[in-house]
Amino acid sequence: MKFYLETYGCQMNIYDSEIICSILLKSGFIKTSNLKKADIILLNTCSIREKPEKKIFNRLIKIKCFKKKKKQLKLGIVGCLATHYKKKLFEKLKFLDLIVGPDSYKQLPEIINKLKNNNKEIDVSLANKERYTNIIPKGVRNGISAFLSIMRGCDNMCTFCIVPYTRGREKSRNPNSILKECKLLYKKGYKEIILLGQNVDAYFWKKMKFFQLLELIAKTVPLMRIRFLTSYPSNITTNLLKVVKKYTNICKHFHLPLQSGSTRILSLMRRKYTVEEFLLIIKRIKTIIPDCSISSDIMTGFCTETQADHRETIRIMNLIKFNFSFMFKYSSRQGTYAYRKLKDNVPNSLKISRLNEIIRLQKSHSFYRLKQNIGTIQEVLIEGISKQDEKYYYGRNYKNDLIVFTKNKSKIGSYKKVKILKSTFTTLIGEILP
């Protein structure tokens, strides 16, 4: 059978698509990039917010027409949307054939084979330990930078977040399997590893903590650049900062979701820090690693958010000046504590207005941070040719800044010195040095 796979959502979903490809290919399935040639179409889905969810449902409606033309075609939803809605998806989308959650991908070949009898199949069970330790991902890597999941799930139970319900509790992966995958990636010519986890710095295997695993990886593949995300603010320890500072192949960048600049709202969200504590974490990072970049997630319009709460978010953003942020308005997710117990009483028009103000402010902060690089010489990993202009390469420095620079005979995947000449609001522009 030929399978077609589309991926929506975060880096973890991209990595999971590689896991799915590996499992199906090993079982004799054939991957196709042509919808019309597929015997089964799978959508690996995200359910973190309402907007991506609507996009997926709209896509499914469009794909439905392929089933009319090809009666034996099977259509399935895998990933977070599967565990979010479970059997209700069959009621909402009667043309669906299978629903499989993030912890059940090993069963996909068996489940797909059962569909031959025109059954509808579902497996959305959640495991209490990592299930893909010995599976080498395959299918969608770019040859330069590779995602590598070290843990799954989340124990924090923030009131707005659906992740603990769609991906289950925290499950860390055996460090030996992580190191094995790192070595394999290096052998295959990859230049960068991005360690993934819903709370990557909460990694814990027996007595090994995240900072110890990170140091072990840095020593094991010293010629590979290492990034990691997403970090939970309260888990940033001095030991972790010292490891990041010590090893030149570990990037000096932290992604730390603030969510809100109001301690009252953070409490309603059940975030495990106050605004004052978050600022102290930022201060500790900057003290130990002065040139470190910090990005964030910022949510506007959470339940009962007042104008005063919003102004606090603006104030904290002005104090920190994040290098960049992912910004979005709150959307209530069925099943969460906020959905059940809190009032989503901020008008949508006000959410949008506040979000636009946050976006404008972050844009100015990003520009401020990027301009500080003008005139410096940066080591950049060449990731490819710019889509905007074929005369330029693009790549990133150790702080995760995107850099576009003049093209020469240098190979994609090599590290080169680039002099930064100017900056836009999102990108550094430079020239490659001889």
Short mmCIF file of C-alpha atoms in Angstrom, two decimals:
data_model
loop_
_atom_site.label_atom_id
_atom_site.label_comp_id
_atom_site.label_asym_id
_atom_site.label_seq_id
_atom_site.Cartn_x
_atom_site.Cartn_y
_atom_site.Cartn_z
CA MET A 1 0.00 0.00 0.00
CA LYS A 2 1.08 3.54 -0.71
CA PHE A 3 0.70 6.08 2.08
CA TYR A 4 0.60 9.87 1.95
CA LEU A 5 1.36 11.86 5.11
CA GLU A 6 0.71 15.52 5.91
CA THR A 7 2.04 17.13 9.09
CA TYR A 8 0.55 19.99 11.10
CA GLY A 9 1.77 21.62 14.30
CA CYS A 10 4.99 21.73 16.28
CA GLN A 11 8.46 20.27 15.85
CA MET A 12 7.37 17.24 17.87
CA ASN A 13 4.74 16.48 15.25
CA ILE A 14 7.38 16.72 12.52
CA TYR A 15 9.52 14.25 14.45
CA ASP A 16 6.51 11.99 14.98
CA SER A 17 5.90 11.98 11.22
CA GLU A 18 9.44 10.65 10.82
CA ILE A 19 8.59 7.93 13.36
CA ILE A 20 5.42 7.05 11.42
CA CYS A 21 7.36 6.89 8.15
CA SER A 22 9.94 4.60 9.70
CA ILE A 23 7.31 2.22 11.08
CA LEU A 24 5.31 2.03 7.85
CA LEU A 25 8.32 1.71 5.55
CA LYS A 26 9.73 -1.10 7.68
CA SER A 27 6.38 -2.90 7.37
CA GLY A 28 6.47 -2.79 3.56
CA PHE A 29 4.39 0.32 2.91
CA ILE A 30 5.51 2.74 0.19
CA LYS A 31 5.62 6.50 0.77
CA THR A 32 4.18 8.77 -1.92
CA SER A 33 4.05 12.55 -2.25
CA ASN A 34 1.13 12.30 -4.68
CA LEU A 35 -2.32 12.34 -3.08
CA LYS A 36 -3.89 10.73 -6.15
CA LYS A 37 -1.62 7.69 -5.93
CA ALA A 38 -2.16 7.05 -2.22
CA ASP A 39 -4.06 4.04 -0.85
CA ILE A 40 -4.16 5.64 2.58
CA ILE A 41 -3.94 9.32 3.53
CA LEU A 42 -2.82 10.25 7.04
CA LEU A 43 -2.93 13.69 8.63
CA ASN A 44 -0.64 14.10 11.64
CA THR A 45 -2.51 16.74 13.59
CA CYS A 46 -2.23 19.49 16.17
CA SER A 47 -4.90 20.47 18.69
CA ILE A 48 -3.08 23.06 20.77
CA ARG A 49 -5.23 25.97 19.52
CA GLU A 50 -8.46 26.51 17.65
CA LYS A 51 -6.89 28.02 14.50
CA PRO A 52 -4.72 25.02 13.46
CA GLU A 53 -7.60 22.72 14.34
CA LYS A 54 -9.95 24.52 11.93
CA LYS A 55 -7.27 24.38 9.24
CA ILE A 56 -7.07 20.59 9.62
CA PHE A 57 -10.85 20.13 9.45
CA ASN A 58 -11.02 22.28 6.31
CA ARG A 59 -8.24 20.21 4.76
CA LEU A 60 -10.08 16.97 5.55
CA ILE A 61 -13.21 18.22 3.82
CA LYS A 62 -11.14 18.94 0.68
CA ILE A 63 -9.45 15.53 0.80
CA LYS A 64 -12.84 13.83 1.15
CA CYS A 65 -13.41 14.21 -2.62
CA PHE A 66 -10.55 11.75 -3.28
CA LYS A 67 -12.55 9.03 -1.55
CA LYS A 68 -15.41 9.49 -4.01
CA LYS A 69 -13.04 8.91 -6.93
CA LYS A 70 -11.19 6.01 -5.31
CA LYS A 71 -13.51 3.81 -3.24
CA GLN A 72 -10.73 1.79 -1.60
CA LEU A 73 -8.92 4.90 -0.37
CA LYS A 74 -8.60 5.11 3.41
CA LEU A 75 -8.34 8.34 5.40
CA GLY A 76 -7.00 8.70 8.93
CA ILE A 77 -6.23 11.23 11.62
CA VAL A 78 -3.19 10.64 13.83
CA GLY A 79 -1.65 12.79 16.55
CA CYS A 80 -3.08 15.19 19.11
CA LEU A 81 -6.45 15.76 17.45
CA ALA A 82 -7.05 12.02 17.70
CA THR A 83 -6.57 11.88 21.48
CA HIS A 84 -8.42 15.17 21.95
CA TYR A 85 -11.70 14.13 20.32
CA LYS A 86 -11.37 10.33 20.19
CA LYS A 87 -14.52 8.61 18.82
CA LYS A 88 -16.28 11.94 18.37
CA LEU A 89 -14.20 12.40 15.21
CA PHE A 90 -16.07 9.51 13.60
CA GLU A 91 -19.34 11.32 14.37
CA LYS A 92 -18.05 14.67 13.10
CA LEU A 93 -16.31 13.24 10.01
CA LYS A 94 -18.17 10.10 8.96
CA PHE A 95 -15.79 9.50 6.05
CA LEU A 96 -12.83 8.87 8.41
CA ASP A 97 -11.48 5.33 8.60
CA LEU A 98 -8.94 5.46 11.45
CA ILE A 99 -8.02 7.52 14.51
CA VAL A 100 -4.63 6.91 16.14
CA GLY A 101 -2.99 8.82 19.00
CA PRO A 102 0.68 9.77 19.51
CA ASP A 103 1.48 6.70 21.63
CA SER A 104 -0.01 4.14 19.23
CA TYR A 105 2.03 4.57 16.03
CA LYS A 106 3.64 1.13 16.42
CA GLN A 107 0.18 -0.39 15.84
CA LEU A 108 -0.39 1.56 12.60
CA PRO A 109 0.54 -1.28 10.16
CA GLU A 110 -1.83 -3.69 11.95
CA ILE A 111 -4.58 -1.06 12.19
CA ILE A 112 -4.30 -0.15 8.49
CA ASN A 113 -4.46 -3.82 7.46
CA LYS A 114 -7.70 -4.21 9.43
CA LEU A 115 -9.26 -1.45 7.30
CA LYS A 116 -9.38 -3.83 4.34
CA ASN A 117 -12.58 -5.27 5.84
CA ASN A 118 -14.17 -1.79 5.75
CA ASN A 119 -13.88 -1.47 9.52
CA LYS A 120 -13.30 1.80 11.34
CA GLU A 121 -10.34 1.56 13.70
CA ILE A 122 -9.30 3.64 16.71
CA ASP A 123 -6.40 3.50 19.20
CA VAL A 124 -5.90 6.57 21.36
CA SER A 125 -4.44 4.92 24.45
CA LEU A 126 -1.66 6.80 26.25
CA ALA A 127 1.44 4.98 27.54
CA ASN A 128 3.24 5.59 30.82
CA LYS A 129 6.70 5.26 29.24
CA GLU A 130 8.44 6.17 25.98
CA ARG A 131 7.38 3.75 23.23
CA TYR A 132 9.69 4.70 20.35
CA THR A 133 13.11 4.30 21.96
CA ASN A 134 14.44 1.81 19.41
CA ILE A 135 12.88 3.34 16.28
CA ILE A 136 15.16 5.38 14.06
CA PRO A 137 13.06 8.15 12.44
CA LYS A 138 12.99 8.33 8.69
CA GLY A 139 11.26 10.31 6.00
CA VAL A 140 11.26 14.10 6.23
CA ARG A 141 14.68 15.31 7.39
CA ASN A 142 16.45 18.04 5.39
CA GLY A 143 19.94 16.56 5.60
CA ILE A 144 21.38 19.43 7.66
CA SER A 145 19.38 19.83 10.86
CA ALA A 146 17.56 16.98 12.62
CA PHE A 147 14.93 16.88 15.35
CA LEU A 148 15.49 14.38 18.15
CA SER A 149 12.84 13.72 20.78
CA ILE A 150 14.24 13.03 24.25
CA MET A 151 10.93 13.09 26.15
CA ARG A 152 7.19 13.33 25.62
CA GLY A 153 4.16 14.57 27.48
CA CYS A 154 3.77 17.09 30.29
CA ASP A 155 3.08 16.99 34.03
CA ASN A 156 2.53 20.71 34.58
CA MET A 157 -1.24 20.73 33.94
CA CYS A 158 -1.53 24.41 32.99
CA THR A 159 -5.22 25.27 32.98
CA PHE A 160 -5.25 26.40 29.33
CA CYS A 161 -3.24 23.53 27.85
CA ILE A 162 -4.50 20.38 26.18
CA VAL A 163 -1.08 18.68 25.91
CA PRO A 164 -1.32 16.50 29.08
CA TYR A 165 -4.60 15.14 27.71
CA THR A 166 -3.41 14.57 24.13
CA ARG A 167 0.17 13.40 24.83
CA GLY A 168 -0.07 12.12 28.38
CA ARG A 169 2.32 12.43 31.30
CA GLU A 170 6.07 13.05 31.02
CA LYS A 171 8.02 10.11 29.61
CA SER A 172 11.79 10.41 29.27
CA ARG A 173 13.82 8.33 26.85
CA ASN A 174 16.74 6.02 27.64
CA PRO A 175 19.93 8.11 27.24
CA ASN A 176 21.71 5.24 25.47
CA SER A 177 19.16 5.32 22.64
CA ILE A 178 19.49 9.11 22.41
CA LEU A 179 23.28 8.89 22.08
CA LYS A 180 22.93 6.11 19.51
CA GLU A 181 20.67 8.31 17.38
CA CYS A 182 23.06 11.28 17.77
CA LYS A 183 25.98 9.17 16.51
CA LEU A 184 23.91 7.88 13.59
CA LEU A 185 22.91 11.41 12.59
CA TYR A 186 26.54 12.52 12.71
CA LYS A 187 27.60 9.52 10.63
CA LYS A 188 24.94 10.44 8.04
CA GLY A 189 26.38 13.94 7.74
CA TYR A 190 23.94 16.00 9.80
CA LYS A 191 25.40 19.17 11.29
CA GLU A 192 22.82 20.08 13.91
CA ILE A 193 20.57 18.32 16.43
CA ILE A 194 17.50 19.96 17.96
CA LEU A 195 16.50 18.16 21.16
CA LEU A 196 12.73 18.14 21.66
CA GLY A 197 10.35 17.83 24.56
CA GLN A 198 7.15 19.49 25.71
CA ASN A 199 9.29 20.42 28.73
CA VAL A 200 12.73 19.46 27.51
CA ASP A 201 14.52 20.58 30.67
CA ALA A 202 12.32 18.28 32.78
CA TYR A 203 14.10 15.27 31.26
CA PHE A 204 14.82 12.64 33.92
CA TRP A 205 16.03 9.06 33.44
CA LYS A 206 16.76 7.22 36.69
CA LYS A 207 19.37 9.58 38.20
CA MET A 208 20.21 11.51 35.03
CA LYS A 209 18.89 15.06 34.69
CA PHE A 210 18.71 17.21 31.58
CA PHE A 211 21.95 19.13 32.16
CA GLN A 212 23.82 15.81 32.50
CA LEU A 213 22.29 14.43 29.30
CA LEU A 214 23.07 17.66 27.44
CA GLU A 215 26.73 17.50 28.52
CA LEU A 216 26.94 13.85 27.48
CA ILE A 217 25.56 14.67 24.01
CA ALA A 218 27.94 17.63 23.64
CA LYS A 219 30.89 15.33 24.38
CA THR A 220 29.61 12.48 22.20
CA VAL A 221 29.14 14.56 19.03
CA PRO A 222 31.49 17.56 19.55
CA LEU A 223 31.32 18.57 15.87
CA MET A 224 27.52 18.85 15.85
CA ARG A 225 25.64 21.98 16.88
CA ILE A 226 23.05 21.30 19.59
CA ARG A 227 19.82 23.20 20.25
CA PHE A 228 16.93 22.33 22.55
CA LEU A 229 13.31 23.39 23.14
CA THR A 230 10.94 24.03 24.78
CA SER A 231 12.25 24.89 28.26
CA TYR A 232 9.97 25.42 31.26
CA PRO A 233 11.18 28.52 33.17
CA SER A 234 11.19 26.94 36.63
CA ASN A 235 13.46 24.12 35.42
CA ILE A 236 16.32 26.44 34.40
CA THR A 237 19.06 25.58 36.90
CA THR A 238 22.56 26.96 37.43
CA ASN A 239 23.96 23.53 36.47
CA LEU A 240 22.17 23.72 33.12
CA LEU A 241 23.43 27.24 32.44
CA LYS A 242 27.01 26.23 33.25
CA VAL A 243 26.82 23.34 30.76
CA VAL A 244 25.40 25.60 28.02
CA LYS A 245 28.19 28.11 28.65
CA LYS A 246 30.96 25.50 28.79
CA TYR A 247 30.43 23.76 25.45
CA THR A 248 30.89 25.72 22.23
CA ASN A 249 28.71 23.29 20.27
CA ILE A 250 25.68 24.02 22.47
CA CYS A 251 23.76 27.02 21.14
CA LYS A 252 23.30 29.99 23.43
CA HIS A 253 19.54 30.24 23.12
CA PHE A 254 16.63 29.48 25.43
CA HIS A 255 12.97 29.36 24.48
CA LEU A 256 11.14 30.30 27.69
CA PRO A 257 7.34 30.75 27.48
CA LEU A 258 6.28 33.72 29.59
CA GLN A 259 2.59 33.42 28.59
CA SER A 260 1.58 36.51 30.61
CA GLY A 261 3.25 39.41 32.38
CA SER A 262 0.58 39.40 35.09
CA THR A 263 1.20 37.25 38.18
CA ARG A 264 -2.57 37.07 38.73
CA ILE A 265 -3.07 35.59 35.26
CA LEU A 266 -0.08 33.25 35.69
CA SER A 267 -1.72 31.94 38.86
CA LEU A 268 -4.99 31.32 36.98
CA MET A 269 -2.96 29.52 34.32
CA ARG A 270 -1.28 27.41 37.05
CA ARG A 271 2.15 28.41 35.82
CA LYS A 272 4.74 27.55 38.47
CA TYR A 273 6.36 30.97 38.71
CA THR A 274 5.50 34.58 39.38
CA VAL A 275 6.54 37.47 37.17
CA GLU A 276 9.25 38.37 39.68
CA GLU A 277 10.61 34.82 39.61
CA PHE A 278 10.60 34.83 35.79
CA LEU A 279 12.63 38.05 35.78
CA LEU A 280 15.13 36.48 38.20
CA ILE A 281 15.50 33.50 35.84
CA ILE A 282 16.23 35.88 32.96
CA LYS A 283 18.76 37.73 35.13
CA ARG A 284 20.49 34.45 36.05
CA ILE A 285 20.74 33.45 32.38
CA LYS A 286 22.16 36.82 31.33
CA THR A 287 24.63 36.83 34.23
CA ILE A 288 26.11 33.43 33.36
CA ILE A 289 25.69 33.69 29.54
CA PRO A 290 25.61 37.43 28.71
CA ASP A 291 25.31 36.92 24.93
CA CYS A 292 22.47 34.40 25.21
CA SER A 293 19.30 34.98 23.17
CA ILE A 294 15.90 34.38 24.74
CA SER A 295 12.63 33.78 22.91
CA SER A 296 9.18 33.26 24.34
CA ASP A 297 5.49 32.43 23.96
CA ILE A 298 3.01 35.15 24.86
CA MET A 299 -0.74 34.66 25.15
CA THR A 300 -3.29 37.45 25.18
CA GLY A 301 -6.91 37.45 26.28
CA PHE A 302 -6.80 34.60 28.81
CA CYS A 303 -9.82 34.23 31.09
CA THR A 304 -10.65 37.42 33.05
CA GLU A 305 -7.63 39.29 31.66
CA THR A 306 -8.09 43.00 32.33
CA GLN A 307 -6.47 45.98 30.68
CA ALA A 308 -4.23 46.26 33.73
CA ASP A 309 -3.08 42.63 33.23
CA HIS A 310 -2.39 43.38 29.59
CA ARG A 311 -0.36 46.47 30.50
CA GLU A 312 1.73 44.28 32.82
CA THR A 313 2.56 42.00 29.89
CA ILE A 314 3.63 45.05 27.88
CA ARG A 315 5.76 46.24 30.82
CA ILE A 316 7.55 42.89 31.18
CA MET A 317 8.15 42.65 27.45
CA ASN A 318 9.77 46.09 27.55
CA LEU A 319 11.99 45.03 30.46
CA ILE A 320 13.20 41.80 28.81
CA LYS A 321 13.07 42.61 25.08
CA PHE A 322 12.83 39.02 23.84
CA ASN A 323 14.78 38.23 20.68
CA PHE A 324 11.56 36.87 19.20
CA SER A 325 8.26 35.43 20.38
CA PHE A 326 5.37 33.27 19.29
CA MET A 327 2.26 35.31 20.03
CA PHE A 328 -1.36 34.23 19.95
CA LYS A 329 -4.77 34.91 21.43
CA TYR A 330 -6.29 32.50 23.91
CA SER A 331 -8.72 29.94 22.56
CA SER A 332 -10.59 27.71 24.98
CA ARG A 333 -9.76 24.00 24.56
CA GLN A 334 -12.38 21.45 25.46
CA GLY A 335 -11.24 19.21 28.31
CA THR A 336 -8.94 21.69 30.03
CA TYR A 337 -9.52 23.13 33.49
CA ALA A 338 -9.99 26.61 32.01
CA TYR A 339 -12.71 25.28 29.68
CA ARG A 340 -14.54 23.64 32.60
CA LYS A 341 -14.04 26.13 35.41
CA LEU A 342 -12.95 29.57 34.17
CA LYS A 343 -14.82 32.18 32.15
CA ASP A 344 -13.54 32.93 28.66
CA ASN A 345 -14.97 36.43 29.01
CA VAL A 346 -12.55 38.62 27.04
CA PRO A 347 -14.27 39.68 23.79
CA ASN A 348 -12.58 38.38 20.66
CA SER A 349 -12.19 41.90 19.27
CA LEU A 350 -10.31 42.90 22.42
CA LYS A 351 -8.12 39.78 22.23
CA ILE A 352 -7.19 40.72 18.67
CA SER A 353 -6.51 44.34 19.59
CA ARG A 354 -4.22 43.35 22.47
CA LEU A 355 -2.50 40.71 20.33
CA ASN A 356 -1.78 43.28 17.61
CA GLU A 357 -0.21 45.58 20.19
CA ILE A 358 1.98 42.75 21.47
CA ILE A 359 3.02 41.82 17.93
CA ARG A 360 3.99 45.42 17.12
CA LEU A 361 6.01 45.67 20.33
CA GLN A 362 7.79 42.36 19.78
CA LYS A 363 8.62 43.42 16.23
CA SER A 364 10.42 46.49 17.60
CA HIS A 365 12.23 44.38 20.22
CA SER A 366 13.37 41.84 17.61
CA PHE A 367 14.70 44.68 15.47
CA TYR A 368 16.51 46.12 18.50
CA ARG A 369 18.18 42.78 19.28
CA LEU A 370 19.13 42.05 15.67
CA LYS A 371 20.67 45.51 15.14
CA GLN A 372 23.16 44.76 17.92
CA ASN A 373 24.80 42.25 15.56
CA ILE A 374 25.59 44.77 12.81
CA GLY A 375 29.34 44.95 12.19
CA THR A 376 30.07 41.65 13.94
CA ILE A 377 31.39 38.46 12.37
CA GLN A 378 29.18 35.42 13.00
CA GLU A 379 29.74 31.72 12.46
CA VAL A 380 26.77 30.52 10.41
CA LEU A 381 25.61 27.04 9.48
CA ILE A 382 24.56 27.21 5.82
CA GLU A 383 21.13 25.58 5.64
CA GLY A 384 20.19 26.29 2.04
CA ILE A 385 19.57 28.78 -0.77
CA SER A 386 17.26 31.70 -0.01
CA LYS A 387 13.76 31.29 -1.44
CA GLN A 388 13.57 35.06 -1.91
CA ASP A 389 16.76 35.39 -3.96
CA GLU A 390 18.85 32.54 -5.39
CA LYS A 391 21.97 34.71 -5.12
CA TYR A 392 21.88 34.30 -1.32
CA TYR A 393 22.33 31.52 1.22
CA TYR A 394 20.46 31.39 4.50
CA GLY A 395 21.46 29.93 7.84
CA ARG A 396 21.55 30.56 11.60
CA ASN A 397 24.14 31.56 14.14
CA TYR A 398 24.61 30.11 17.63
CA LYS A 399 21.87 32.43 18.98
CA ASN A 400 19.29 31.12 16.47
CA ASP A 401 19.21 34.39 14.48
CA LEU A 402 18.23 33.90 10.85
CA ILE A 403 20.94 35.26 8.52
CA VAL A 404 20.81 35.77 4.75
CA PHE A 405 24.18 36.28 3.07
CA THR A 406 25.91 36.39 -0.29
CA LYS A 407 26.29 33.06 -2.05
CA ASN A 408 29.64 31.63 -3.17
CA LYS A 409 31.06 28.14 -3.76
CA SER A 410 30.68 27.10 -0.12
CA LYS A 411 28.77 23.88 0.47
CA ILE A 412 25.36 23.76 2.08
CA GLY A 413 25.89 22.20 5.51
CA SER A 414 29.24 23.90 6.11
CA TYR A 415 30.05 26.50 8.77
CA LYS A 416 31.21 29.88 7.44
CA LYS A 417 32.17 33.26 8.83
CA VAL A 418 29.69 35.97 7.83
CA LYS A 419 30.02 39.70 8.42
CA ILE A 420 26.70 41.28 9.37
CA LEU A 421 25.98 44.39 7.31
CA LYS A 422 22.38 45.29 8.13
CA SER A 423 19.12 44.03 9.57
CA THR A 424 15.42 43.86 8.81
CA PHE A 425 12.83 43.31 11.55
CA THR A 426 13.27 39.53 11.30
CA THR A 427 16.53 38.78 9.50
CA LEU A 428 20.21 39.66 9.53
CA ILE A 429 21.86 40.39 6.16
CA GLY A 430 25.56 39.86 5.58
CA GLU A 431 28.39 38.83 3.32
CA ILE A 432 30.34 35.61 3.48
CA LEU A 433 34.02 36.02 4.24
CA PRO A 434 36.79 34.31 2.22
#
